[in-house]
mmCIF file of N, CA and C in Angstrom:
data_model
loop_
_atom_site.group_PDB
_atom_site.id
_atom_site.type_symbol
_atom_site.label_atom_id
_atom_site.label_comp_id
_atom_site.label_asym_id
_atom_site.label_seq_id
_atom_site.Cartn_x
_atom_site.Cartn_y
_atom_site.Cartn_z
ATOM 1 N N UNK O 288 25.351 -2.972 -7.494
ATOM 2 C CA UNK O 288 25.657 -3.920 -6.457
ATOM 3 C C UNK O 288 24.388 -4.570 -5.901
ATOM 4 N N UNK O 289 23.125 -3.466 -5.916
ATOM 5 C CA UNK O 289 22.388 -4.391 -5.346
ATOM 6 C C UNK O 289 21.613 -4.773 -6.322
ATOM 7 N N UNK O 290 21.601 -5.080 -7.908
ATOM 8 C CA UNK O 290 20.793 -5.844 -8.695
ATOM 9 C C UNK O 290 21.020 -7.497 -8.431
ATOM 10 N N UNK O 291 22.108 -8.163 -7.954
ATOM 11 C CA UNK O 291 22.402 -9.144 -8.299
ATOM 12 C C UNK O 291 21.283 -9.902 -7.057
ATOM 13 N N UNK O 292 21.605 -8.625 -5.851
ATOM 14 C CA UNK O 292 21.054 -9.601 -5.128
ATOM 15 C C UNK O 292 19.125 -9.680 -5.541
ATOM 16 N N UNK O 293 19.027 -8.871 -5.809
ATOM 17 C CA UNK O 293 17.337 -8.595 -6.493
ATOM 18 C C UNK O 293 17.292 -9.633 -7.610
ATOM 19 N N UNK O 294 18.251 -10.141 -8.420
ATOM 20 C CA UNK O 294 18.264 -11.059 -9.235
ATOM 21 C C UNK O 294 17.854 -12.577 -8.802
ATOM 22 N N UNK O 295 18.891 -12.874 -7.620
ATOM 23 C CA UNK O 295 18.702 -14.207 -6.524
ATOM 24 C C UNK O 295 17.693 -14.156 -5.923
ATOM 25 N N UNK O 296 16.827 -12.839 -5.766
ATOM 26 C CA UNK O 296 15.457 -13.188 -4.869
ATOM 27 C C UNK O 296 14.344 -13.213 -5.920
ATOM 28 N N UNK O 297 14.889 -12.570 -6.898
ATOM 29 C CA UNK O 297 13.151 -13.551 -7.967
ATOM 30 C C UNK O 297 13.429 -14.803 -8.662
ATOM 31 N N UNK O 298 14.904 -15.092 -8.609
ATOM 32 C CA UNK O 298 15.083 -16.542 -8.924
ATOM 33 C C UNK O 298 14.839 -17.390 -8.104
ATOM 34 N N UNK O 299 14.659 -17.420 -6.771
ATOM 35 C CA UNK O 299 14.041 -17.893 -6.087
ATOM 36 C C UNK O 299 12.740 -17.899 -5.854
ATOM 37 N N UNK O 300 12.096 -17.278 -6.213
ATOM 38 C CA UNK O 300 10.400 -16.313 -5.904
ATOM 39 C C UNK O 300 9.672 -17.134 -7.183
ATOM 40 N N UNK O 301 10.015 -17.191 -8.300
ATOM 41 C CA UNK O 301 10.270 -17.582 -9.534
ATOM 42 C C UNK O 301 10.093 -19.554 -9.303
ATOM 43 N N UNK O 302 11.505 -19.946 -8.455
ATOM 44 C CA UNK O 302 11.029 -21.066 -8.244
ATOM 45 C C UNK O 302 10.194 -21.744 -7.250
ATOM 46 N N UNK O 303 9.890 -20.804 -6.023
ATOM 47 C CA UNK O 303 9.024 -21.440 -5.389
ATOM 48 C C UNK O 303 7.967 -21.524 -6.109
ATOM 49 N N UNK O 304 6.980 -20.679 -7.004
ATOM 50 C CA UNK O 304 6.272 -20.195 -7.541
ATOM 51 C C UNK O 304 5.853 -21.518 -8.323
ATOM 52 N N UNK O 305 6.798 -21.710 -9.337
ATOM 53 C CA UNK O 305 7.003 -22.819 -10.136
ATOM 54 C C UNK O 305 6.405 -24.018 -9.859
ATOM 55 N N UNK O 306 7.623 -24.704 -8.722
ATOM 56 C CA UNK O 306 7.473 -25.670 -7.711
ATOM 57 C C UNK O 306 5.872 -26.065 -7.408
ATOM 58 N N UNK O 307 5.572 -24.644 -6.770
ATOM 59 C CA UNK O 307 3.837 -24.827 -6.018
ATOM 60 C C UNK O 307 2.938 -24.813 -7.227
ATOM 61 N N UNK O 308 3.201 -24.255 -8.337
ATOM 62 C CA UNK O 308 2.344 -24.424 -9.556
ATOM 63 C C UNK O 308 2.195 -26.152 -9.925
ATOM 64 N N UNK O 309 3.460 -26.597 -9.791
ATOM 65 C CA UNK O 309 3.603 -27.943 -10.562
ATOM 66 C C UNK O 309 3.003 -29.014 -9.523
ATOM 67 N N UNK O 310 2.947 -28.401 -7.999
ATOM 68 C CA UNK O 310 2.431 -29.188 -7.161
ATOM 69 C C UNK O 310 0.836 -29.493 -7.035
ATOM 70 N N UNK O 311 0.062 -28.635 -7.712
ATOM 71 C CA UNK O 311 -0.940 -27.954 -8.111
ATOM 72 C C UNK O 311 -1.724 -28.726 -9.543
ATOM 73 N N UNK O 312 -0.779 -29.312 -9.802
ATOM 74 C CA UNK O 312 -1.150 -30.003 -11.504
ATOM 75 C C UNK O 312 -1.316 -28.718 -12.636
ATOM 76 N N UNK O 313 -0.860 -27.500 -12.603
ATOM 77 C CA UNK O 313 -0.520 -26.532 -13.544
ATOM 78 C C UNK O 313 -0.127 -27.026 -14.586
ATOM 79 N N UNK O 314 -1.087 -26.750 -16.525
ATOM 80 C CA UNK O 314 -0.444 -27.299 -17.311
ATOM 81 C C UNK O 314 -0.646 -25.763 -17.968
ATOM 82 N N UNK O 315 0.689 -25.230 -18.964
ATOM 83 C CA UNK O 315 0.560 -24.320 -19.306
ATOM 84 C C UNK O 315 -0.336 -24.479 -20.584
ATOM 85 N N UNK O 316 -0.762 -23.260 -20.779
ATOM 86 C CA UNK O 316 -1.600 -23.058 -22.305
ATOM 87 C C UNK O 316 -2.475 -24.168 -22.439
ATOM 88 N N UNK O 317 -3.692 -24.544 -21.054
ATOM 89 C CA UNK O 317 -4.542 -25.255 -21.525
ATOM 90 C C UNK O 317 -5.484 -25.085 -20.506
ATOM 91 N N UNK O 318 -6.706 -25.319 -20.489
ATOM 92 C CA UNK O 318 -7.796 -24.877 -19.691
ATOM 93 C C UNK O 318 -7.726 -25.362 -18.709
ATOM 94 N N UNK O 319 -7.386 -25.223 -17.117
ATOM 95 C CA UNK O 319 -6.901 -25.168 -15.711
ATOM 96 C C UNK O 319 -8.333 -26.167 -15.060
ATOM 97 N N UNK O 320 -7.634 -27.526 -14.717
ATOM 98 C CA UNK O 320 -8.424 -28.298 -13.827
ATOM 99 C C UNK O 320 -8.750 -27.715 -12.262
ATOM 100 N N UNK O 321 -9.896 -28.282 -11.522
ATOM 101 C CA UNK O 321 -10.571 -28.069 -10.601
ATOM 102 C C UNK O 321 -9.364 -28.111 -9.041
ATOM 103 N N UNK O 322 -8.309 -28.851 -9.436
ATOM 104 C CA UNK O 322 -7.153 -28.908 -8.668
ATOM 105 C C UNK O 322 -6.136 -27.946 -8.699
ATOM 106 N N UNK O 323 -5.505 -27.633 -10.232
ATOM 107 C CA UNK O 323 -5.065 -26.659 -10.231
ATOM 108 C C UNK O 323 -5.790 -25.392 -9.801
ATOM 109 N N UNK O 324 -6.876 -25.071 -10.141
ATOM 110 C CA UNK O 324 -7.256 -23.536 -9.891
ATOM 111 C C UNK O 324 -7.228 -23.960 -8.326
ATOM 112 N N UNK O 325 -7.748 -24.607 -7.344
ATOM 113 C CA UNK O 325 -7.403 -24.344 -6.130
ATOM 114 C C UNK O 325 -6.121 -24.256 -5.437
ATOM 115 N N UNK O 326 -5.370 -24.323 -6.259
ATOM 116 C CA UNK O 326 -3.925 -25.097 -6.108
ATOM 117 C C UNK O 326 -3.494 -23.121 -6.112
ATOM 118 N N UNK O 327 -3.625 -22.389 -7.148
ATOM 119 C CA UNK O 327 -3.544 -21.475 -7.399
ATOM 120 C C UNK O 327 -3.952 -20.623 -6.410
ATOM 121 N N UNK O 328 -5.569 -20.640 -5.666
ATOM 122 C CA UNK O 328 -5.821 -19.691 -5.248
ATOM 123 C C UNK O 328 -5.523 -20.102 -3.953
ATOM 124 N N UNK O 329 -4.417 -21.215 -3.476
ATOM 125 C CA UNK O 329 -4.026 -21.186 -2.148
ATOM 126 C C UNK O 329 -2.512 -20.675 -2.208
ATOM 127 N N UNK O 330 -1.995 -20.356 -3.513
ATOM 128 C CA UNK O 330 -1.095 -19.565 -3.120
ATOM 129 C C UNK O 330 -0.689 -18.030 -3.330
ATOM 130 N N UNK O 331 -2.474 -17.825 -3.699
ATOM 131 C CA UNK O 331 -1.836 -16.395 -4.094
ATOM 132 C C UNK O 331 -2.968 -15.835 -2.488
ATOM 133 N N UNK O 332 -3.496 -16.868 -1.964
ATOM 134 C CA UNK O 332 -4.482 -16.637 -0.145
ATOM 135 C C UNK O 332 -3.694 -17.028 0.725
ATOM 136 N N UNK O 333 -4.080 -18.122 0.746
ATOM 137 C CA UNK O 333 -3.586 -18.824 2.262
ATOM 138 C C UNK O 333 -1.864 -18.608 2.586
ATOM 139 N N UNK O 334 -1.022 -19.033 1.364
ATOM 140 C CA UNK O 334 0.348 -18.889 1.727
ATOM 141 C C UNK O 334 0.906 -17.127 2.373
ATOM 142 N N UNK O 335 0.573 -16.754 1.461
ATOM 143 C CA UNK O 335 0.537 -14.994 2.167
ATOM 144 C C UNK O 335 0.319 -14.991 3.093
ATOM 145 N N UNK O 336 -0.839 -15.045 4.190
ATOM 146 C CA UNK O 336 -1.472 -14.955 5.070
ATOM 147 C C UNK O 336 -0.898 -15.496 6.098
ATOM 148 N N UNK O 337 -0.433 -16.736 5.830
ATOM 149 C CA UNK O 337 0.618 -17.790 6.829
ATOM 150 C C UNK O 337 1.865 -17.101 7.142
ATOM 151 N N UNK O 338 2.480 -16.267 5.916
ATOM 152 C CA UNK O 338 3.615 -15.265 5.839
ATOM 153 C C UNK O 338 3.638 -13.774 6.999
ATOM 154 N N UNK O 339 2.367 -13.790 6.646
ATOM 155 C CA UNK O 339 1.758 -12.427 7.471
ATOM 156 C C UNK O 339 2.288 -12.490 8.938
ATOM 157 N N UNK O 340 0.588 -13.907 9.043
ATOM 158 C CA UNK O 340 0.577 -14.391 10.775
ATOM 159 C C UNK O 340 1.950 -14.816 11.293
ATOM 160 N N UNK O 341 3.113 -15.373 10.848
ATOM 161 C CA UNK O 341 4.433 -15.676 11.232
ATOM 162 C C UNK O 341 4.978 -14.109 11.268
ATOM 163 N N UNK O 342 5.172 -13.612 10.372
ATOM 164 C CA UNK O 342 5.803 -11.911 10.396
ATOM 165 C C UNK O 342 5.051 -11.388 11.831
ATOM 166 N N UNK O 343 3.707 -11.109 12.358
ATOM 167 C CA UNK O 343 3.252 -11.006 13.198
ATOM 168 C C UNK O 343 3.644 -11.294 14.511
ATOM 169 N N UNK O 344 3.744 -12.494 14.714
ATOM 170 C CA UNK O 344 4.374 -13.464 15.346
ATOM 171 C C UNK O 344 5.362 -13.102 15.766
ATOM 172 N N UNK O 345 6.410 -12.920 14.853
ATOM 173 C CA UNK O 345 7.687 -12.845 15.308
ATOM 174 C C UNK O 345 7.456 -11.172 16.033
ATOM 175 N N UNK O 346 7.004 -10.381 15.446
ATOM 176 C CA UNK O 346 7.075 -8.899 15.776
ATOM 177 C C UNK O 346 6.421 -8.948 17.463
ATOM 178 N N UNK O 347 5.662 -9.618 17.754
ATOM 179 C CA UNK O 347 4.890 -9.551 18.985
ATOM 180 C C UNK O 347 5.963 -9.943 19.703
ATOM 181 N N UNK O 348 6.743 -10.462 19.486
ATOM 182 C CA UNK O 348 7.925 -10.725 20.780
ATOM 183 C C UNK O 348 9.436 -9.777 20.349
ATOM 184 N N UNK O 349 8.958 -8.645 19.558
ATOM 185 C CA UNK O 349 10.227 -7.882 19.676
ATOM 186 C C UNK O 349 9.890 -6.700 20.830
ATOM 187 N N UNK O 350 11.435 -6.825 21.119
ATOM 188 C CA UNK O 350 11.495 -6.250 22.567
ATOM 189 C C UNK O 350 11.785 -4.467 22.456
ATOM 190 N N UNK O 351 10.892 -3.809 21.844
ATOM 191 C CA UNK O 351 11.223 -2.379 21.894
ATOM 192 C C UNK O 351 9.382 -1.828 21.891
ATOM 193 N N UNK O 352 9.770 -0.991 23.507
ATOM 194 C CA UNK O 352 8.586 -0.898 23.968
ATOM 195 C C UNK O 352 8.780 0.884 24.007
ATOM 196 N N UNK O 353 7.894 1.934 24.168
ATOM 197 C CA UNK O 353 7.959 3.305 24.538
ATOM 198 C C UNK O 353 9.330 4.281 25.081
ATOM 199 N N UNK O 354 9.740 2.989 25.908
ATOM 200 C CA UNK O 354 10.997 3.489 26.920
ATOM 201 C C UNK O 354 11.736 3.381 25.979
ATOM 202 N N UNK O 355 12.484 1.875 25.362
ATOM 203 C CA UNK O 355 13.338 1.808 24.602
ATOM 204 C C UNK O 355 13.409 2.509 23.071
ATOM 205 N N UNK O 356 12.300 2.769 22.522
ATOM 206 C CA UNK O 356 12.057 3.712 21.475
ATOM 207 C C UNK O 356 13.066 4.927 21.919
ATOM 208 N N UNK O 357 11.832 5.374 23.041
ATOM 209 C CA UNK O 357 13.182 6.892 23.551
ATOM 210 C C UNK O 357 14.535 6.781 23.820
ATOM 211 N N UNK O 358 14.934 5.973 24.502
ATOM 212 C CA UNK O 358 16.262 5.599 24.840
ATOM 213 C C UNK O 358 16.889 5.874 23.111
ATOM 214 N N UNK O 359 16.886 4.492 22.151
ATOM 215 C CA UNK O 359 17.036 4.899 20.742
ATOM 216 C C UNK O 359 17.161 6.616 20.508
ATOM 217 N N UNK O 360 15.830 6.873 20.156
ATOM 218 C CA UNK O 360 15.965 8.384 19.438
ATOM 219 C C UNK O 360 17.018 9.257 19.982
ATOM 220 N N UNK O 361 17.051 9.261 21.188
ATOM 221 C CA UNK O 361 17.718 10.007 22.052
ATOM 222 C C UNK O 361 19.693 9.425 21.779
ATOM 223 N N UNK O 362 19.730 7.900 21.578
ATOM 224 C CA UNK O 362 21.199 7.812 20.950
ATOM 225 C C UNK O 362 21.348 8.368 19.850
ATOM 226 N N UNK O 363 20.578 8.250 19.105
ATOM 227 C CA UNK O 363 20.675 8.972 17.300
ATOM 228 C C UNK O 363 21.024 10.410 17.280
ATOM 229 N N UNK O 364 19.978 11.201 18.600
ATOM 230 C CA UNK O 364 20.397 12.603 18.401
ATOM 231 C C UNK O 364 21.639 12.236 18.964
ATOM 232 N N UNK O 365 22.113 11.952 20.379
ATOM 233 C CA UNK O 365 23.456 12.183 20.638
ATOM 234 C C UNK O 365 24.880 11.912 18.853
ATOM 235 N N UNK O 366 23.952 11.043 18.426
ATOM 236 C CA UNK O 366 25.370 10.803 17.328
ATOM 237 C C UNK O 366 25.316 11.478 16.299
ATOM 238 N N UNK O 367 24.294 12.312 16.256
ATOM 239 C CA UNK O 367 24.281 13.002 15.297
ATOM 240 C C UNK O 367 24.946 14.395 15.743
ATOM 241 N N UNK O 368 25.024 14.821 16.846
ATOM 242 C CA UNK O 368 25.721 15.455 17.461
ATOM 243 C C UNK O 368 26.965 15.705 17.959
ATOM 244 N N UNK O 369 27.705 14.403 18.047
ATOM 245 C CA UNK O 369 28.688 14.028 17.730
ATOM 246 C C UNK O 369 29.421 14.409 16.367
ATOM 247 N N UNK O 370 28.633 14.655 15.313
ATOM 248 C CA UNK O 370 29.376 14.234 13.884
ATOM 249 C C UNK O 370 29.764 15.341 13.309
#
């Protein structure tokens, strides 16, 4: 059940990949112009990094601080106690 969806995320991964290669002037099987190779090493640097600082980003405004951690653990034992 869950291959298919692992299937749709490198077919996608696959075409962004593609996409930014071709945006890049990528020609296969031939010695890589001064555009392409930068083209390349901004997406295997900078795009990551942009991925990161946004992931970051978003995490700095999630709202689970010391208190609410405990609060949590403390429901889990109750439900596990429950069961």
């Amino acid at each position: 059940m869950l291959f298919p969806v692992l299937q749709n995320k490198r077919c996608c991964f696959r075409f962004i990949a593609g996409w930014g290669l071709k945006l890049s002037g990528y020609v296969p099987n031939t010695v890589q112009s001064g555009t392409a190779l930068f083209g390349i090493k901004v997406m295997v640097t900078l795009v990551p990094l942009l991925f990161i600082i946004a992931g970051m980003t978003v995490f700095s405004f999630y709202p689970i601080d010391e208190k609410a951690h405990l609060k949590i653990i403390g429901d889990i034992g109750a439900m596990k106690e429950s069961i």
